[in-house]
């Protein structure tokens, strides 16, 4: 057993930490939020230069990481500053899909992603799919030399700044994935900011014609690979949540130390101390769940997904606790847009709505648990 | 990071499993699995079995006859014992008194008492709590007044676990009432057979008698039985309490309890199907399993820190709170799982070796008593509220 990060990861973490402390203050954050596309070109190219995008990819793809803990260290730091640059959208899931399914030409795109020159975002979920990656109504109809796509993708984070999209669609051959130019004819993006400052798009595909070569993983069953990509995305989200929780906790502890009421510091009231220590214990649990899921990202799928669902469920619950308790412990100040706590709180709650919420993952976990129990006992 | 055990650790785990296979009798493990009360003989036999293998004093250094294992090995060992439904070793002599004697006791005390703890000659119990001094330990009132070569002890201890079997009790006693509460306390070893010592069992709400009141009436204790210096007992008591508490998270207990619960849920029916297929009940179990998976890792993280020489300190308070919450939640669901058979209460059926028959399935008898018995988990060893106070001060700095 070893719960320490490798030397390289620690260095990357420190570099990113320093960069974000120096460059990603609340002013920079609101600048990114207020951009129509929801990100800063400068920050993005800095990320590329620092190797932050490259570490999300394996060496075979031109990166220098790609493992669960590589993703975790990056996103924990991003979470700590409530960063809204769409690194998860572009780097983690779409990157995983390209890497796992792409032909040479498609894989070559990864190099541009790592360099920060190209953003590819996966657009998988739909208005009625409710976190289910297999519930796809978008249609892929065969035409002479390719496919015609029709359908709608919902709340695609990073959608506004995407150069290319990876969309799922149902065709004669089953569930299919396509790499589509974001400004191709028939791709209609309706973009907006999310509650947490990230920017997203609803994307309508209206008779979008793509060549057969746009199909990703031409001869493969894609659902298991979508699940693997989601697992990587869950690691990123869980890490981001842990970073945000730590930051929210630190802010709150500091506040409890300095704010006085009835003649003494708030932190001297036992009722508040106990609530705060519960928050602390649960954040340790969240960190353990993150370590579990990051450590099992390359495990066989059923074990991996058990940890995916366990982590996403636990972190969803803890995130809500941290959000609600830290606001409560702050009082009115915690509710103001000006004060940073709200950014963490909002992000923590929105993470639950990405890649499956607490209930969705509880149900999935139950499925795994029942199968295991029957196997063990029989 | 690497979440896996090393090859050595895995080999050790196999060795422990093989040992348990050969040496833990099915009768005894069945008693533990079904939540029966163990007899003194059950405890003594298991103690002797472990001692014979040299695996009794898992937290002692080798020079005193312990295993010298690091925190990871101890964790593996304890976890395997729990999973095999082995009895828990009685901790008072082995893991509470012994470390204090090794650090603060005289050579004579070490030479006399430590071997007797190992070979089972002396059964120890703990005399800390008093009727008016529970979590506020420093307010204890039992007096020890020096009279020549003796202390004369008067007072009362309570919640003395398994004191009815004990030969000796280690006590905190007040030797100076004039100073600050923490400063006038001494650590005294008292022979339970001395005139003036009376033990009275307390029957708990689960029908069991595992705790006792102990009364001292003019008990004459030789000064040689004072550990360390007079009036320095608080330091030793704190050492005992903050001395790395093994297995405080109880991951093994929870893991075994959860497996037991799931097995019950494959046998109990709900709407014509096994209870495990009831989505609401399965969801409740899943929630606990998810918490337990995370806590097992939290526990290993703290153990890894301890094995690397960083004392766990206040972090053990986190493990205590979360660990006991999870164990209590499992007890709660186990009670719910057996449905109507949670109600019959044949206390005698829970006694080890008793002939009395319980009502309903064998796993149902201890379900409700087990739930009530384990309400203690969040009370003893410093209540969970006290643990939160510790976390607030020591970790959060509030």
XYZ file of C-alpha atoms in Angstrom:
776
model
C 0.000 0.000 0.000
C 1.163 3.454 -0.743
C -1.041 6.517 -0.464
C 1.523 8.979 -1.728
C 1.565 10.406 -5.212
C 4.579 9.733 -7.393
C 7.243 12.414 -7.580
C 6.177 13.523 -11.092
C 2.568 13.868 -10.074
C 3.485 15.821 -6.988
C 5.543 18.199 -9.094
C 2.744 18.705 -11.563
C 0.334 19.277 -8.715
C 2.616 21.883 -7.182
C 3.155 23.611 -10.506
C -0.555 23.782 -11.202
C -1.287 24.838 -7.647
C 1.192 27.699 -7.898
C -0.074 28.718 -11.308
C -3.673 28.830 -10.148
C -2.870 30.685 -6.913
C -0.971 33.295 -8.909
C -3.244 33.560 -11.920
C -6.694 32.279 -11.217
C -8.074 34.731 -8.679
C -11.728 35.637 -8.488
C -11.188 38.360 -11.069
C -9.814 35.895 -13.596
C -12.587 33.500 -12.779
C -15.308 36.073 -13.394
C -13.553 37.111 -16.592
C -13.750 33.510 -17.798
C -17.359 33.219 -16.668
C -18.374 36.392 -18.454
C -16.819 35.350 -21.770
C -19.456 34.171 -24.211
C -17.649 30.875 -24.609
C -16.931 30.500 -20.929
C -13.175 30.231 -20.954
C -10.022 32.299 -21.234
C -7.742 31.681 -24.209
C -4.779 32.770 -22.145
C -5.517 30.322 -19.334
C -6.146 27.570 -21.843
C -2.831 28.029 -23.582
C -1.125 28.236 -20.189
C -2.709 24.910 -19.269
C -1.350 23.402 -22.462
C 2.084 24.820 -21.795
C 2.162 23.620 -18.184
C 1.359 20.098 -19.354
C -2.004 20.067 -17.660
C -3.748 18.763 -20.779
C -0.937 16.379 -21.658
C -1.082 14.638 -18.304
C -4.639 13.571 -19.059
C -3.377 11.382 -21.920
C -1.258 8.259 -22.017
C 2.199 8.227 -23.573
C 0.913 6.196 -26.505
C -1.312 9.160 -27.347
C 1.450 11.717 -26.992
C 0.701 12.609 -23.384
C 2.521 11.665 -20.234
C -0.081 10.286 -17.862
C -3.666 9.308 -18.445
C -4.090 7.283 -15.244
C -6.709 7.758 -12.588
C -4.405 9.594 -10.224
C -3.118 11.861 -13.010
C -6.654 13.005 -13.636
C -7.293 13.284 -9.899
C -4.380 15.595 -9.063
C -5.251 18.003 -11.867
C -8.929 18.254 -11.077
C -8.481 18.542 -7.359
C -6.458 21.687 -7.974
C -9.040 23.035 -10.421
C -11.744 22.375 -7.857
C -9.857 24.296 -5.221
C -10.229 27.518 -7.198
C -13.653 26.699 -8.667
C -12.073 26.864 -12.115
C -14.598 27.044 -14.963
C -12.309 26.273 -17.910
C -13.856 23.203 -19.594
C -10.914 20.850 -19.196
C -13.028 17.864 -18.230
C -15.261 18.274 -21.234
C -12.438 18.500 -23.686
C -9.617 16.562 -22.143
C -11.010 13.658 -20.236
C -14.029 12.018 -21.815
C -13.624 12.995 -25.447
C -9.932 12.277 -25.135
C -10.650 8.832 -23.793
C -13.052 8.085 -26.646
C -10.585 9.231 -29.295
C -7.831 7.225 -27.729
C -9.853 4.038 -27.298
C -11.764 4.036 -30.570
C -10.090 6.371 -33.031
C -8.356 5.358 -36.262
C -4.964 6.927 -36.984
C -6.458 10.015 -38.465
C -8.820 10.539 -35.555
C -6.145 9.834 -32.990
C -3.952 12.426 -34.606
C -6.373 15.017 -33.270
C -5.156 14.278 -29.742
C -1.883 16.012 -30.472
C -3.737 19.238 -31.237
C -5.853 18.824 -28.110
C -2.732 18.445 -25.957
C -1.204 21.503 -27.613
C -4.300 23.481 -26.668
C -5.159 24.204 -30.296
C -8.279 22.092 -30.525
C -11.221 21.444 -28.227
C -13.222 18.278 -28.714
C -16.205 17.805 -26.467
C -18.348 14.722 -26.079
C -22.074 15.320 -26.527
C -23.681 12.133 -25.300
C -26.689 12.901 -23.154
C -30.110 13.896 -24.376
C -33.166 15.667 -22.956
C -34.810 12.350 -22.045
C -31.772 10.127 -21.421
C -31.407 10.995 -17.730
C -27.743 10.021 -17.296
C -28.185 6.788 -19.271
C -25.544 6.668 -21.996
C -27.443 3.968 -23.872
C -30.708 5.923 -24.040
C -29.997 7.605 -27.346
C -32.725 8.884 -29.632
C -30.492 10.752 -32.046
C -30.706 8.902 -35.335
C -27.886 8.037 -37.716
C -29.343 7.234 -41.090
C -27.162 5.640 -43.753
C -26.689 7.770 -46.880
C -24.556 6.936 -49.868
C -21.137 7.857 -48.601
C -21.859 8.452 -44.935
C -24.527 9.185 -42.363
C -27.227 11.755 -41.756
C -27.682 12.732 -38.107
C -30.833 14.070 -36.463
C -31.408 14.655 -32.765
C -30.717 16.826 -29.742
C -27.954 16.746 -27.166
C -28.577 18.446 -23.851
C -26.473 20.659 -21.580
C -23.172 19.883 -23.262
C -20.587 21.452 -20.984
C -17.826 23.111 -22.966
C -20.159 23.085 -25.942
C -19.810 26.818 -26.720
C -16.046 26.613 -27.139
C -15.913 23.200 -28.824
C -14.248 22.945 -32.230
C -15.435 19.392 -32.681
C -18.065 17.238 -31.019
C -18.274 13.521 -30.394
C -21.945 12.658 -30.639
C -23.714 9.386 -30.014
C -26.500 8.246 -32.321
C -28.485 5.141 -33.021
C -28.128 3.530 -36.445
C -28.804 0.194 -38.061
C -25.559 -1.111 -36.603
C -26.556 -0.088 -33.061
C -25.117 2.670 -30.931
C -22.606 4.722 -32.916
C -20.263 7.633 -32.279
C -19.309 10.362 -34.712
C -16.749 13.124 -34.751
C -18.548 16.182 -36.041
C -17.288 19.679 -36.717
C -19.058 21.991 -34.318
C -19.777 24.450 -37.089
C -20.854 21.895 -39.682
C -24.043 22.622 -41.567
C -27.050 21.601 -39.485
C -25.304 21.781 -36.092
C -27.247 24.358 -34.103
C -25.796 25.385 -30.802
C -27.852 27.197 -28.222
C -25.330 28.304 -25.617
C -25.768 29.605 -22.082
C -23.995 29.806 -18.746
C -24.681 27.186 -16.089
C -25.423 28.034 -12.470
C -21.852 27.215 -11.468
C -20.195 29.425 -14.078
C -19.370 26.720 -16.605
C -20.804 27.322 -20.052
C -22.873 24.762 -21.937
C -24.914 24.278 -25.070
C -28.002 22.472 -26.143
C -27.098 21.129 -29.543
C -29.596 20.292 -32.244
C -28.406 18.110 -35.107
C -30.620 18.845 -38.094
C -29.853 16.705 -41.103
C -26.150 16.866 -40.388
C -24.354 14.919 -43.088
C -21.046 13.346 -42.176
C -18.781 11.083 -44.222
C -18.388 7.448 -43.172
C -14.886 8.317 -42.012
C -16.405 10.463 -39.240
C -17.537 7.350 -37.443
C -15.486 6.605 -34.362
C -14.543 2.987 -33.717
C -16.071 1.738 -36.921
C -16.188 -1.936 -36.049
C -16.498 -1.832 -32.274
C -19.246 -2.015 -29.699
C -19.109 1.453 -28.216
C -21.188 1.207 -25.029
C -18.487 -0.432 -22.880
C -16.080 2.248 -24.066
C -18.557 4.989 -23.245
C -18.738 3.519 -19.735
C -14.956 3.558 -19.490
C -14.893 7.186 -20.631
C -17.536 8.039 -18.090
C -15.440 6.349 -15.395
C -12.573 8.699 -16.270
C -15.002 11.621 -16.195
C -16.272 10.569 -12.777
C -12.707 10.534 -11.460
C -12.286 14.094 -12.705
C -15.576 15.251 -11.198
C -14.937 13.543 -7.873
C -11.493 15.091 -7.654
C -12.862 18.491 -8.531
C -15.498 18.045 -5.830
C -12.896 17.095 -3.234
C -10.855 20.174 -4.091
C -13.923 22.384 -3.863
C -14.937 20.820 -0.550
C -11.506 21.401 0.927
C -11.643 25.013 -0.152
C -15.158 25.507 1.216
C -14.133 23.890 4.480
C -11.026 26.065 4.799
C -13.039 29.216 4.167
C -15.587 28.187 6.757
C -13.086 27.254 9.452
C -11.359 30.587 8.937
C -14.683 32.390 9.176
C -15.603 30.565 12.376
C -12.301 31.666 13.879
C -12.657 35.363 13.152
C -16.359 36.104 13.205
C -17.629 36.913 16.684
C -21.162 36.785 18.054
C -22.397 37.108 21.626
C -18.896 38.195 22.563
C -16.941 35.210 21.359
C -15.737 33.598 18.150
C -18.373 31.495 16.404
C -15.915 28.620 16.449
C -16.162 28.470 20.229
C -19.774 27.356 20.101
C -19.950 23.616 20.516
C -23.012 23.264 18.320
C -21.046 24.729 15.428
C -17.852 22.815 16.259
C -19.683 19.526 16.015
C -21.251 20.375 12.693
C -17.877 21.414 11.362
C -16.191 18.232 12.556
C -18.871 16.194 10.806
C -18.082 18.117 7.622
C -14.410 17.293 8.097
C -15.025 13.581 8.641
C -17.225 13.367 5.584
C -14.653 15.142 3.418
C -12.120 12.495 4.482
C -14.655 9.912 3.337
C -15.017 11.736 0.034
C -11.261 11.729 -0.419
C -11.150 7.998 0.248
C -13.914 7.397 -2.283
C -11.922 9.451 -4.795
C -8.800 7.383 -4.114
C -10.862 4.212 -4.565
C -12.273 5.244 -7.915
C -9.000 6.672 -9.226
C -7.173 3.533 -8.121
C -9.660 1.290 -9.920
C -9.972 3.228 -13.171
C -8.137 0.503 -15.063
C -9.671 -2.387 -13.141
C -12.012 -4.821 -14.882
C -15.300 -3.083 -15.739
C -17.576 -4.449 -13.019
C -15.122 -3.648 -10.240
C -14.355 -0.276 -11.818
C -18.027 0.609 -12.109
C -18.718 -0.479 -8.565
C -16.209 2.141 -7.465
C -17.517 4.674 -9.979
C -21.007 4.412 -8.560
C -19.828 4.239 -4.953
C -17.708 7.354 -5.370
C -20.266 9.340 -7.311
C -22.991 8.488 -4.820
C -20.906 9.170 -1.735
C -19.373 12.340 -3.085
C -22.778 13.570 -4.190
C -24.096 13.140 -0.676
C -21.065 14.649 0.993
C -21.041 17.544 -1.472
C -24.592 18.414 -0.508
C -23.699 18.248 3.167
C -20.668 20.477 2.656
C -22.642 22.917 0.528
C -25.512 23.236 2.963
C -23.481 23.211 6.156
C -20.865 25.708 5.048
C -23.544 28.134 3.897
C -25.416 27.672 7.168
C -22.281 28.151 9.271
C -21.463 31.344 7.424
C -24.911 32.802 7.752
C -26.005 35.441 5.250
C -22.496 36.100 3.963
C -22.406 32.558 2.593
C -25.320 33.442 0.337
C -23.720 36.414 -1.401
C -22.457 36.129 -4.947
C -19.477 38.277 -4.040
C -18.094 35.817 -1.512
C -16.215 32.783 -2.877
C -18.041 30.183 -0.794
C -21.066 30.335 -3.058
C -18.972 29.398 -6.078
C -17.844 26.211 -4.387
C -21.293 25.446 -3.099
C -22.886 25.879 -6.503
C -20.246 23.844 -8.248
C -20.587 21.053 -5.684
C -24.299 20.789 -6.277
C -23.996 20.923 -10.067
C -21.413 18.129 -10.091
C -24.219 15.870 -8.908
C -26.011 16.556 -12.178
C -23.066 15.470 -14.309
C -22.578 11.837 -15.298
C -25.235 10.553 -12.929
C -26.558 11.827 -9.640
C -26.711 10.281 -6.167
C -29.831 8.229 -6.885
C -28.756 7.089 -10.321
C -25.502 5.716 -8.978
C -27.110 4.203 -5.917
C -29.353 2.195 -8.215
C -26.379 1.070 -10.272
C -24.467 0.136 -7.149
C -27.419 -1.909 -5.923
C -27.284 -3.881 -9.165
C -23.624 -4.741 -8.624
C -24.216 -5.506 -4.951
C -27.099 -7.894 -5.614
C -25.140 -9.799 -8.219
C -22.171 -10.112 -5.876
C -24.266 -11.199 -2.905
C -25.998 -13.928 -4.864
C -22.656 -15.121 -6.235
C -21.051 -15.214 -2.781
C -23.866 -17.022 -1.066
C -24.728 -19.590 -3.712
C -0.391 5.488 -5.190
C -0.946 1.792 -4.894
C -4.056 0.495 -3.189
C -2.880 -3.101 -3.138
C -1.139 -5.050 -0.414
C 2.460 -6.054 -1.077
C 3.351 -9.676 -1.831
C 4.617 -10.091 1.743
C 1.411 -8.713 3.164
C -0.676 -11.005 0.980
C 1.399 -14.003 2.033
C 0.862 -13.030 5.636
C -2.862 -12.801 5.066
C -2.881 -16.328 3.672
C -0.957 -17.528 6.689
C -3.546 -15.969 8.997
C -6.382 -17.548 7.012
C -4.761 -20.963 7.191
C -4.277 -20.569 10.912
C -7.919 -19.627 11.421
C -9.030 -22.537 9.285
C -7.218 -24.948 11.528
C -7.612 -23.368 14.925
C -10.902 -21.524 15.139
C -13.586 -24.046 15.989
C -16.785 -23.815 13.921
C -18.790 -23.845 17.154
C -17.043 -20.786 18.480
C -17.175 -18.838 15.235
C -20.855 -19.699 14.863
C -21.526 -18.200 18.300
C -19.783 -15.009 17.273
C -21.542 -14.890 13.916
C -24.951 -15.267 15.510
C -24.197 -12.614 18.104
C -24.272 -14.886 21.161
C -22.726 -13.865 24.446
C -19.412 -15.583 24.977
C -18.570 -17.353 28.224
C -15.398 -16.802 30.183
C -14.167 -20.185 28.931
C -14.787 -19.168 25.312
C -12.612 -16.110 25.821
C -9.915 -17.995 27.691
C -9.684 -20.737 25.103
C -9.303 -18.286 22.249
C -6.757 -16.276 24.214
C -4.725 -19.471 24.745
C -5.014 -20.471 21.082
C -3.604 -17.141 19.944
C -0.917 -17.164 22.602
C 0.227 -20.636 21.554
C 0.796 -19.345 18.027
C 2.540 -16.214 19.334
C -0.168 -14.020 17.828
C -1.831 -12.736 20.968
C -0.007 -9.514 21.770
C -0.174 -8.002 18.325
C 0.683 -4.498 19.506
C 3.556 -5.481 21.808
C 7.208 -5.269 20.918
C 9.022 -8.568 20.440
C 11.149 -8.226 23.588
C 8.032 -8.497 25.745
C 6.639 -11.448 23.848
C 4.625 -9.527 21.283
C 4.555 -9.839 17.521
C 6.251 -6.545 16.746
C 3.950 -6.137 13.753
C 3.510 -2.799 12.080
C 0.113 -1.179 11.681
C -0.575 -2.788 8.302
C 0.080 -6.307 9.586
C -2.069 -5.668 12.649
C -4.829 -4.414 10.427
C -4.683 -7.475 8.171
C -4.705 -9.764 11.185
C -7.636 -8.093 12.895
C -9.612 -7.918 9.691
C -9.151 -11.616 9.008
C -10.209 -12.478 12.542
C -13.372 -10.440 12.160
C -14.179 -11.957 8.794
C -13.749 -15.449 10.216
C -16.019 -14.511 13.150
C -13.305 -15.097 15.698
C -13.927 -13.742 19.195
C -12.449 -10.383 19.945
C -9.545 -10.601 22.397
C -10.292 -8.874 25.676
C -8.337 -5.654 25.334
C -7.927 -4.474 28.917
C -4.713 -6.278 29.809
C -3.338 -6.726 26.317
C -3.797 -3.408 24.655
C -4.635 -0.964 27.427
C -2.651 -1.786 30.547
C 0.338 -3.412 28.880
C 1.477 -0.347 26.899
C 1.219 1.773 30.062
C 3.245 -0.710 32.080
C 5.860 -0.927 29.338
C 6.251 2.840 29.259
C 5.677 3.908 32.856
C 5.661 0.760 35.018
C 8.544 -0.408 37.189
C 10.761 -3.263 36.058
C 9.193 -5.422 38.779
C 5.692 -4.614 37.557
C 6.625 -5.416 33.971
C 8.309 -8.679 34.894
C 5.447 -9.811 37.053
C 2.372 -8.692 35.156
C 3.213 -8.866 31.452
C 3.851 -12.643 31.284
C 0.692 -13.240 33.299
C -1.325 -11.230 30.785
C 0.061 -13.359 27.984
C -0.505 -16.752 29.574
C -3.971 -15.799 30.753
C -3.239 -16.025 34.485
C -4.666 -12.560 35.104
C -7.821 -11.209 33.551
C -7.755 -7.434 33.743
C -10.537 -4.909 33.740
C -10.552 -1.148 33.566
C -11.505 1.171 36.433
C -11.880 4.559 34.808
C -15.536 5.604 34.711
C -17.489 6.562 37.785
C -21.179 7.323 38.245
C -20.469 11.053 38.148
C -17.429 10.906 35.888
C -18.068 9.433 32.473
C -16.677 11.384 29.583
C -15.580 14.029 32.112
C -13.042 11.588 33.439
C -11.045 14.107 35.460
C -13.939 14.628 37.847
C -13.502 11.150 39.324
C -13.891 10.827 43.097
C -12.568 7.408 44.171
C -10.055 8.241 46.917
C -6.747 6.568 47.691
C -5.238 7.759 50.971
C -1.688 6.845 51.812
C -1.298 4.854 55.032
C 2.258 3.593 55.492
C 3.034 1.070 52.768
C -0.520 1.037 51.545
C -3.165 3.134 49.899
C -6.614 2.875 51.394
C -9.099 3.015 48.546
C -12.738 4.053 48.859
C -15.178 4.752 46.082
C -17.011 3.295 43.153
C -16.252 2.530 39.519
C -18.844 1.719 36.900
C -19.317 0.401 33.358
C -16.510 -2.034 34.142
C -16.630 -4.328 31.128
C -16.364 -8.052 31.936
C -15.266 -7.091 35.455
C -17.131 -10.128 36.759
C -14.393 -12.325 35.289
C -11.474 -10.141 36.276
C -8.634 -10.909 38.666
C -7.196 -7.393 38.599
C -8.429 -3.894 37.882
C -6.339 -0.893 36.853
C -7.850 2.196 38.374
C -7.609 5.919 38.282
C -7.883 7.162 41.856
C -7.721 10.581 43.462
C -4.641 10.962 45.635
C -4.827 14.735 46.008
C -8.136 16.576 46.205
C -6.581 20.008 46.716
C -5.089 20.533 43.267
C -6.552 20.975 39.775
C -8.774 18.026 38.812
C -6.234 16.485 36.433
C -3.273 16.831 38.756
C -4.261 14.770 41.792
C -4.907 11.461 40.040
C -2.881 8.271 40.365
C -2.832 5.002 38.406
C -3.270 2.034 40.708
C -3.352 -1.748 40.170
C -5.820 -3.478 42.467
C -6.257 -7.179 43.133
C -9.987 -7.886 42.857
C -9.737 -10.575 45.521
C -8.753 -8.033 48.179
C -11.194 -7.605 51.035
C -13.461 -4.637 50.426
C -13.832 -5.103 46.639
C -17.372 -5.844 45.543
C -18.485 -6.408 41.960
C -22.116 -5.985 40.999
C -23.232 -6.771 37.476
C -25.410 -4.289 35.617
C -28.041 -5.793 33.375
C -28.268 -3.835 30.137
C -31.268 -3.285 27.892
C -30.215 -6.205 25.695
C -30.519 -8.541 28.681
C -26.774 -9.121 28.920
C -24.464 -8.509 31.850
C -21.216 -7.381 30.301
C -20.649 -4.360 32.507
C -20.412 -3.996 36.254
C -20.210 -1.650 39.154
C -17.128 -2.103 41.307
C -17.161 -0.851 44.891
C -14.089 -0.228 47.039
C -14.486 -0.105 50.798
C -11.277 0.475 52.744
C -9.332 -1.651 50.271
C -5.660 -1.741 51.281
C -3.498 -1.653 48.162
C 0.297 -2.004 48.497
C 2.193 1.110 47.369
C 4.180 -1.216 45.091
C 1.047 -1.339 42.908
C 1.249 2.333 42.035
C 2.246 2.775 38.387
C 4.775 5.548 37.831
C 4.565 8.520 40.155
C 1.841 9.555 42.539
C -0.480 12.245 41.100
C 0.770 11.682 37.565
C -1.975 9.220 36.648
C -3.666 11.599 34.228
C -0.616 11.516 31.975
C -0.663 7.716 31.937
C -4.417 7.638 31.370
C -4.102 10.005 28.446
C -1.283 7.904 27.063
C -3.539 4.901 27.303
C -6.401 6.702 25.588
C -4.397 8.320 22.837
C -2.009 5.411 22.513
C -2.581 4.218 19.030
C -5.906 2.484 19.287
C -5.912 -0.519 17.043
C -9.004 -1.388 15.113
C -10.888 1.662 16.288
C -12.635 1.946 12.935
C -13.891 -1.630 13.252
C -13.781 -2.152 9.493
C -13.571 -5.900 9.979
C -16.624 -5.946 12.236
C -18.563 -3.900 9.737
C -17.457 -6.002 6.791
C -18.452 -9.205 8.559
C -21.697 -7.625 9.771
C -22.591 -6.440 6.289
C -21.968 -9.891 4.812
C -24.155 -11.377 7.541
C -26.869 -8.822 6.804
C -26.825 -9.581 3.087
C -27.046 -13.279 3.760
C -30.101 -12.664 5.924
C -31.558 -10.625 3.090
C -31.263 -13.528 0.682
C -33.294 -15.671 3.098
C -35.907 -13.180 4.265
C -38.721 -12.665 1.808
C -40.451 -9.442 0.852
C -43.314 -9.414 -1.644
C -42.447 -12.945 -2.662
C -38.829 -12.145 -3.425
C -35.662 -12.121 -1.347
C -35.419 -8.914 0.653
C -32.168 -8.123 -1.136
C -34.232 -7.547 -4.280
C -36.460 -5.006 -2.592
C -35.140 -1.773 -4.125
C -35.646 0.367 -1.034
C -34.036 -2.035 1.354
C -31.243 -2.826 -1.077
C -30.673 0.919 -1.461
C -30.259 1.305 2.288
C -27.730 -1.508 2.394
C -25.916 -0.120 -0.629
C -25.612 3.293 0.988
C -23.901 1.725 3.994
C -21.653 -0.437 1.871
C -20.575 2.643 -0.064
C -19.761 4.423 3.189
C -17.885 1.376 4.408
C -15.827 1.117 1.207
C -14.695 4.690 1.710
C -14.056 4.203 5.405
C -11.957 1.111 4.766
C -9.733 3.340 2.648
C -9.789 6.166 5.192
C -8.699 3.586 7.752
C -5.879 2.294 5.551
C -4.705 5.845 4.894
C -4.423 6.467 8.623
C -2.782 3.070 9.129
C -0.259 3.823 6.403
C 0.521 7.072 8.194
C 0.938 5.235 11.481
C 3.117 2.572 9.841
C 5.288 5.390 8.463
C 5.735 6.650 11.999
C 3.322 9.556 11.880
C 1.148 9.199 14.970
C -2.537 9.150 14.103
C -3.517 11.413 16.989
C -6.843 13.117 16.611
C -7.477 11.348 13.339
C -8.446 8.272 15.337
C -11.406 10.346 16.539
C -12.635 10.545 12.951
C -12.330 6.794 12.604
C -14.149 6.238 15.857
C -17.101 8.392 14.860
C -17.469 7.131 11.321
C -16.722 3.531 12.282
C -19.311 3.428 15.023
C -21.920 5.183 12.902
C -21.499 2.562 10.208
C -21.585 -0.347 12.647
C -24.717 1.016 14.257
C -26.340 1.498 10.864
C -25.616 -2.146 10.005
C -27.106 -3.251 13.324
C -30.162 -1.178 12.585
C -30.705 -2.761 9.180
C -30.066 -6.251 10.547
C -32.866 -5.675 13.038
C -35.141 -4.438 10.263
C -34.165 -7.306 7.993
C -35.608 -9.983 10.268
C -39.005 -8.280 10.295
C -41.455 -9.551 12.908
C -38.868 -11.877 14.416
C -37.075 -8.805 15.668
C -39.604 -8.833 18.496
C -39.299 -12.144 20.390
C -36.739 -11.919 23.171
C -35.419 -15.095 24.735
C -32.423 -13.715 26.549
C -31.139 -17.139 27.642
C -30.948 -18.270 24.020
C -28.163 -15.764 23.542
C -25.953 -17.237 26.235
C -23.058 -19.294 25.026
C -23.799 -22.992 25.321
C -27.327 -22.391 26.585
C -30.018 -24.914 25.836
C -32.805 -22.388 25.448
C -34.222 -22.093 21.955
C -34.770 -18.751 20.345
C -37.860 -17.945 18.318
C -37.718 -17.716 14.543
C -34.602 -18.174 12.389
C -31.308 -18.588 14.285
C -29.958 -15.305 12.934
C -32.984 -13.386 14.186
C -32.502 -13.870 17.936
C -29.589 -11.475 18.355
C -30.778 -8.893 15.838
C -32.594 -6.540 18.197
C -30.393 -7.203 21.249
C -27.395 -6.576 18.982
C -28.881 -3.285 17.884
C -29.409 -2.203 21.487
C -26.069 -3.534 22.699
C -24.174 -1.567 20.087
C -25.754 1.719 21.054
C -22.744 1.628 23.401
C -20.358 2.161 20.518
C -21.057 5.887 20.285
C -20.975 6.254 24.072
C -17.918 4.409 25.335
C -14.247 5.184 24.810
C -15.082 8.892 24.925
C -18.530 9.548 23.447
C -18.760 10.610 19.824
C -19.526 14.123 21.073
C -16.233 14.132 22.971
C -14.519 12.907 19.789
C -16.035 15.854 17.918
C -14.687 18.198 20.571
C -11.250 16.682 20.034
C -11.501 17.097 16.259
C -12.631 20.699 16.628
C -9.689 21.585 18.802
C -6.908 19.418 17.475
C -7.601 19.415 13.748
C -9.814 22.389 13.003
C -8.187 24.643 15.597
C -11.535 26.008 16.785
